[in-house]
Amino acid sequence: MRMQSHPQLTHRSPGGFTLIEVVLALALTVVLMAAILSALELNRRLVMTGREEIERARIARAVFQRISRDLRSVTFRVDTIAAEEDGAVVDSADPAAAAGEDSESTTEEEPEEDEATVIGAVDPESSLLAASGGLTGSTDALVMQICRPPRLNYRLSGANGGTSQVSELQSVSYFVASPGAGGLAGAVGDARAEVGLSRLSGDRLAIEQADVEGNLGLLANATEVLAPEITAVYFRYFDGAGWVEAWDSSVTRNLPAAVEVTFVFEAEDQSIETTGFSLDTDESWRGVIALPLAGAYAAEAVTEVTP
């Protein structure tokens, strides 16, 4: 009897991946996706940062050009009345001369008492020189008196039959409006409910009258918020030897040779703050404006003050 041999069946493992291979594949996929997402996020940040820097530079240049145009239109005349008074004080130091002048004045000036009451006897040029204009500023505010002829609009003048008269002498101020602050900056900030570099401009006499009366509402209505993105501004003034943080043309009797303007923009990761800012951050923009007429006014002051 022959034994029939049965073929041996070989058990083959089914095709597939092991658990370790699946885990490794998933891990590599996660790492690859994370790398792709990181690259996309980095690209987005670079694009947004570039756009933000371009936008800030555009805003800073536009505001800087406007301030430059106003500064180069500043009008200023040396007060000759003060110089004459200084010379009179120096001359009065001589007792003999003072005594002689007093004796002559008592005999000659008595008949002229009636003429002193005549209305209009004041020289109009002297009254203009009493308010010589110029520039007054600190680190956070700038006030200037400018002279700019108004533009004529012939289309409107032909339709209306005339043009509205606008004064050439204007008062222009730059400051940062902030809600809750004092003075005009607080009034503008409360009225507009925003922080930003602001510009007040208008007729010189009207602005001075409103300032004397303390009419902050009128001044706030005439103020324009130029750049809400600029949350702080810093001014410095060059006197020919160094930079100073305050300037008053009525005291220095001239204009600064240059004005440095620094704009500070709001950072995305911090709240709006107008105090305690740093000028050495990426959110700042700086420029210098030269005043070519400063030397001419300084020479005028020297020639008129010298006896």
PDB file of C-alpha atoms in Angstrom, residues 188-293:
ATOM      1  CA  VAL A 188      -9.106 116.742  20.899  1.00  0.00           C
ATOM      2  CA  GLY A 189      -8.625 113.202  22.198  1.00  0.00           C
ATOM      3  CA  ASP A 190     -11.947 113.239  24.019  1.00  0.00           C
ATOM      4  CA  ALA A 191     -13.782 114.715  21.026  1.00  0.00           C
ATOM      5  CA  ARG A 192     -12.311 112.255  18.513  1.00  0.00           C
ATOM      6  CA  ALA A 193     -11.932 109.309  20.925  1.00  0.00           C
ATOM      7  CA  GLU A 194      -8.545 108.418  19.471  1.00  0.00           C
ATOM      8  CA  VAL A 195      -4.828 108.973  19.891  1.00  0.00           C
ATOM      9  CA  GLY A 196      -2.759 110.413  17.072  1.00  0.00           C
ATOM     10  CA  LEU A 197      -0.590 113.209  15.762  1.00  0.00           C
ATOM     11  CA  SER A 198      -2.781 116.290  15.292  1.00  0.00           C
ATOM     12  CA  ARG A 199      -2.435 119.638  13.534  1.00  0.00           C
ATOM     13  CA  LEU A 200      -4.161 122.874  14.505  1.00  0.00           C
ATOM     14  CA  SER A 201      -4.128 125.630  11.917  1.00  0.00           C
ATOM     15  CA  GLY A 202      -6.099 128.801  11.427  1.00  0.00           C
ATOM     16  CA  ASP A 203      -6.046 132.558  11.392  1.00  0.00           C
ATOM     17  CA  ARG A 204      -3.376 133.798  13.741  1.00  0.00           C
ATOM     18  CA  LEU A 205      -5.488 136.370  15.535  1.00  0.00           C
ATOM     19  CA  ALA A 206      -8.465 134.009  15.827  1.00  0.00           C
ATOM     20  CA  ILE A 207      -6.309 131.233  17.290  1.00  0.00           C
ATOM     21  CA  GLU A 208      -4.685 133.612  19.767  1.00  0.00           C
ATOM     22  CA  GLN A 209      -8.074 135.014  20.810  1.00  0.00           C
ATOM     23  CA  ALA A 210      -9.515 131.531  21.382  1.00  0.00           C
ATOM     24  CA  ASP A 211      -6.401 130.586  23.334  1.00  0.00           C
ATOM     25  CA  VAL A 212      -6.688 133.655  25.556  1.00  0.00           C
ATOM     26  CA  GLU A 213     -10.375 132.957  26.197  1.00  0.00           C
ATOM     27  CA  GLY A 214      -9.663 129.283  26.905  1.00  0.00           C
ATOM     28  CA  ASN A 215     -12.140 128.115  24.269  1.00  0.00           C
ATOM     29  CA  LEU A 216     -10.818 124.568  23.897  1.00  0.00           C
ATOM     30  CA  GLY A 217     -13.947 123.416  22.079  1.00  0.00           C
ATOM     31  CA  LEU A 218     -13.379 125.863  19.234  1.00  0.00           C
ATOM     32  CA  LEU A 219      -9.714 124.919  18.997  1.00  0.00           C
ATOM     33  CA  ALA A 220     -10.563 121.206  19.068  1.00  0.00           C
ATOM     34  CA  ASN A 221     -13.021 121.621  16.186  1.00  0.00           C
ATOM     35  CA  ALA A 222     -10.309 123.323  14.124  1.00  0.00           C
ATOM     36  CA  THR A 223      -7.818 120.519  14.815  1.00  0.00           C
ATOM     37  CA  GLU A 224      -7.151 117.754  12.304  1.00  0.00           C
ATOM     38  CA  VAL A 225      -5.892 114.319  13.343  1.00  0.00           C
ATOM     39  CA  LEU A 226      -3.221 113.641  10.734  1.00  0.00           C
ATOM     40  CA  ALA A 227      -2.008 110.173  11.709  1.00  0.00           C
ATOM     41  CA  PRO A 228      -3.732 108.000  14.335  1.00  0.00           C
ATOM     42  CA  GLU A 229      -0.883 105.518  13.845  1.00  0.00           C
ATOM     43  CA  ILE A 230       1.611 107.959  15.420  1.00  0.00           C
ATOM     44  CA  THR A 231       1.137 107.753  19.180  1.00  0.00           C
ATOM     45  CA  ALA A 232       4.076 109.938  20.240  1.00  0.00           C
ATOM     46  CA  VAL A 233       6.262 112.661  18.757  1.00  0.00           C
ATOM     47  CA  TYR A 234       9.586 114.072  19.899  1.00  0.00           C
ATOM     48  CA  PHE A 235      11.046 117.426  18.765  1.00  0.00           C
ATOM     49  CA  ARG A 236      14.583 118.736  19.189  1.00  0.00           C
ATOM     50  CA  TYR A 237      16.079 122.020  18.021  1.00  0.00           C
ATOM     51  CA  PHE A 238      19.602 122.761  16.770  1.00  0.00           C
ATOM     52  CA  ASP A 239      20.993 126.117  17.899  1.00  0.00           C
ATOM     53  CA  GLY A 240      24.199 125.899  15.868  1.00  0.00           C
ATOM     54  CA  ALA A 241      26.248 124.194  18.576  1.00  0.00           C
ATOM     55  CA  GLY A 242      24.054 121.374  19.850  1.00  0.00           C
ATOM     56  CA  TRP A 243      20.553 119.986  20.186  1.00  0.00           C
ATOM     57  CA  VAL A 244      18.193 121.502  22.764  1.00  0.00           C
ATOM     58  CA  GLU A 245      14.754 120.305  23.876  1.00  0.00           C
ATOM     59  CA  ALA A 246      12.973 123.682  23.967  1.00  0.00           C
ATOM     60  CA  TRP A 247      12.911 126.784  21.797  1.00  0.00           C
ATOM     61  CA  ASP A 248      11.328 130.224  22.027  1.00  0.00           C
ATOM     62  CA  SER A 249      12.087 132.752  19.306  1.00  0.00           C
ATOM     63  CA  SER A 250      11.039 135.651  21.521  1.00  0.00           C
ATOM     64  CA  VAL A 251      13.880 134.726  23.894  1.00  0.00           C
ATOM     65  CA  THR A 252      16.550 133.533  21.475  1.00  0.00           C
ATOM     66  CA  ARG A 253      15.637 136.271  18.951  1.00  0.00           C
ATOM     67  CA  ASN A 254      16.178 133.906  16.026  1.00  0.00           C
ATOM     68  CA  LEU A 255      15.038 130.628  14.540  1.00  0.00           C
ATOM     69  CA  PRO A 256      16.701 127.251  15.092  1.00  0.00           C
ATOM     70  CA  ALA A 257      19.068 126.090  12.388  1.00  0.00           C
ATOM     71  CA  ALA A 258      17.265 122.747  12.195  1.00  0.00           C
ATOM     72  CA  VAL A 259      14.449 120.797  13.827  1.00  0.00           C
ATOM     73  CA  GLU A 260      14.639 117.056  14.467  1.00  0.00           C
ATOM     74  CA  VAL A 261      11.328 115.194  14.363  1.00  0.00           C
ATOM     75  CA  THR A 262      10.880 111.653  15.695  1.00  0.00           C
ATOM     76  CA  PHE A 263       7.640 109.739  15.202  1.00  0.00           C
ATOM     77  CA  VAL A 264       6.797 106.752  17.400  1.00  0.00           C
ATOM     78  CA  PHE A 265       4.235 104.306  16.054  1.00  0.00           C
ATOM     79  CA  GLU A 266       1.963 102.065  18.086  1.00  0.00           C
ATOM     80  CA  ALA A 267       3.334  98.564  18.648  1.00  0.00           C
ATOM     81  CA  GLU A 268       0.997  95.648  17.980  1.00  0.00           C
ATOM     82  CA  ASP A 269       1.846  93.780  21.191  1.00  0.00           C
ATOM     83  CA  GLN A 270       1.309  96.632  23.624  1.00  0.00           C
ATOM     84  CA  SER A 271      -1.376  99.106  24.495  1.00  0.00           C
ATOM     85  CA  ILE A 272      -1.352 102.734  23.460  1.00  0.00           C
ATOM     86  CA  GLU A 273       0.982 104.796  25.602  1.00  0.00           C
ATOM     87  CA  THR A 274       2.143 108.336  24.954  1.00  0.00           C
ATOM     88  CA  THR A 275       4.644 108.561  27.801  1.00  0.00           C
ATOM     89  CA  GLY A 276       7.756 106.622  28.595  1.00  0.00           C
ATOM     90  CA  PHE A 277       8.390 105.577  24.998  1.00  0.00           C
ATOM     91  CA  SER A 278      11.790 104.586  23.651  1.00  0.00           C
ATOM     92  CA  LEU A 279      13.272 106.337  20.636  1.00  0.00           C
ATOM     93  CA  ASP A 280      15.578 103.420  19.790  1.00  0.00           C
ATOM     94  CA  THR A 281      12.877 100.936  18.786  1.00  0.00           C
ATOM     95  CA  ASP A 282      11.797  99.622  15.420  1.00  0.00           C
ATOM     96  CA  GLU A 283       8.532 101.561  15.776  1.00  0.00           C
ATOM     97  CA  SER A 284      10.246 104.981  15.496  1.00  0.00           C
ATOM     98  CA  TRP A 285      11.018 107.133  12.447  1.00  0.00           C
ATOM     99  CA  ARG A 286      13.366 110.120  12.548  1.00  0.00           C
ATOM    100  CA  GLY A 287      14.096 113.045  10.231  1.00  0.00           C
ATOM    101  CA  VAL A 288      15.799 116.454  10.342  1.00  0.00           C
ATOM    102  CA  ILE A 289      14.391 119.636   8.786  1.00  0.00           C
ATOM    103  CA  ALA A 290      16.822 122.448   7.979  1.00  0.00           C
ATOM    104  CA  LEU A 291      15.660 126.067   8.199  1.00  0.00           C
ATOM    105  CA  PRO A 292      17.739 128.040   5.685  1.00  0.00           C
ATOM    106  CA  LEU A 293      16.374 131.413   6.881  1.00  0.00           C
TER     107      LEU A 293
END
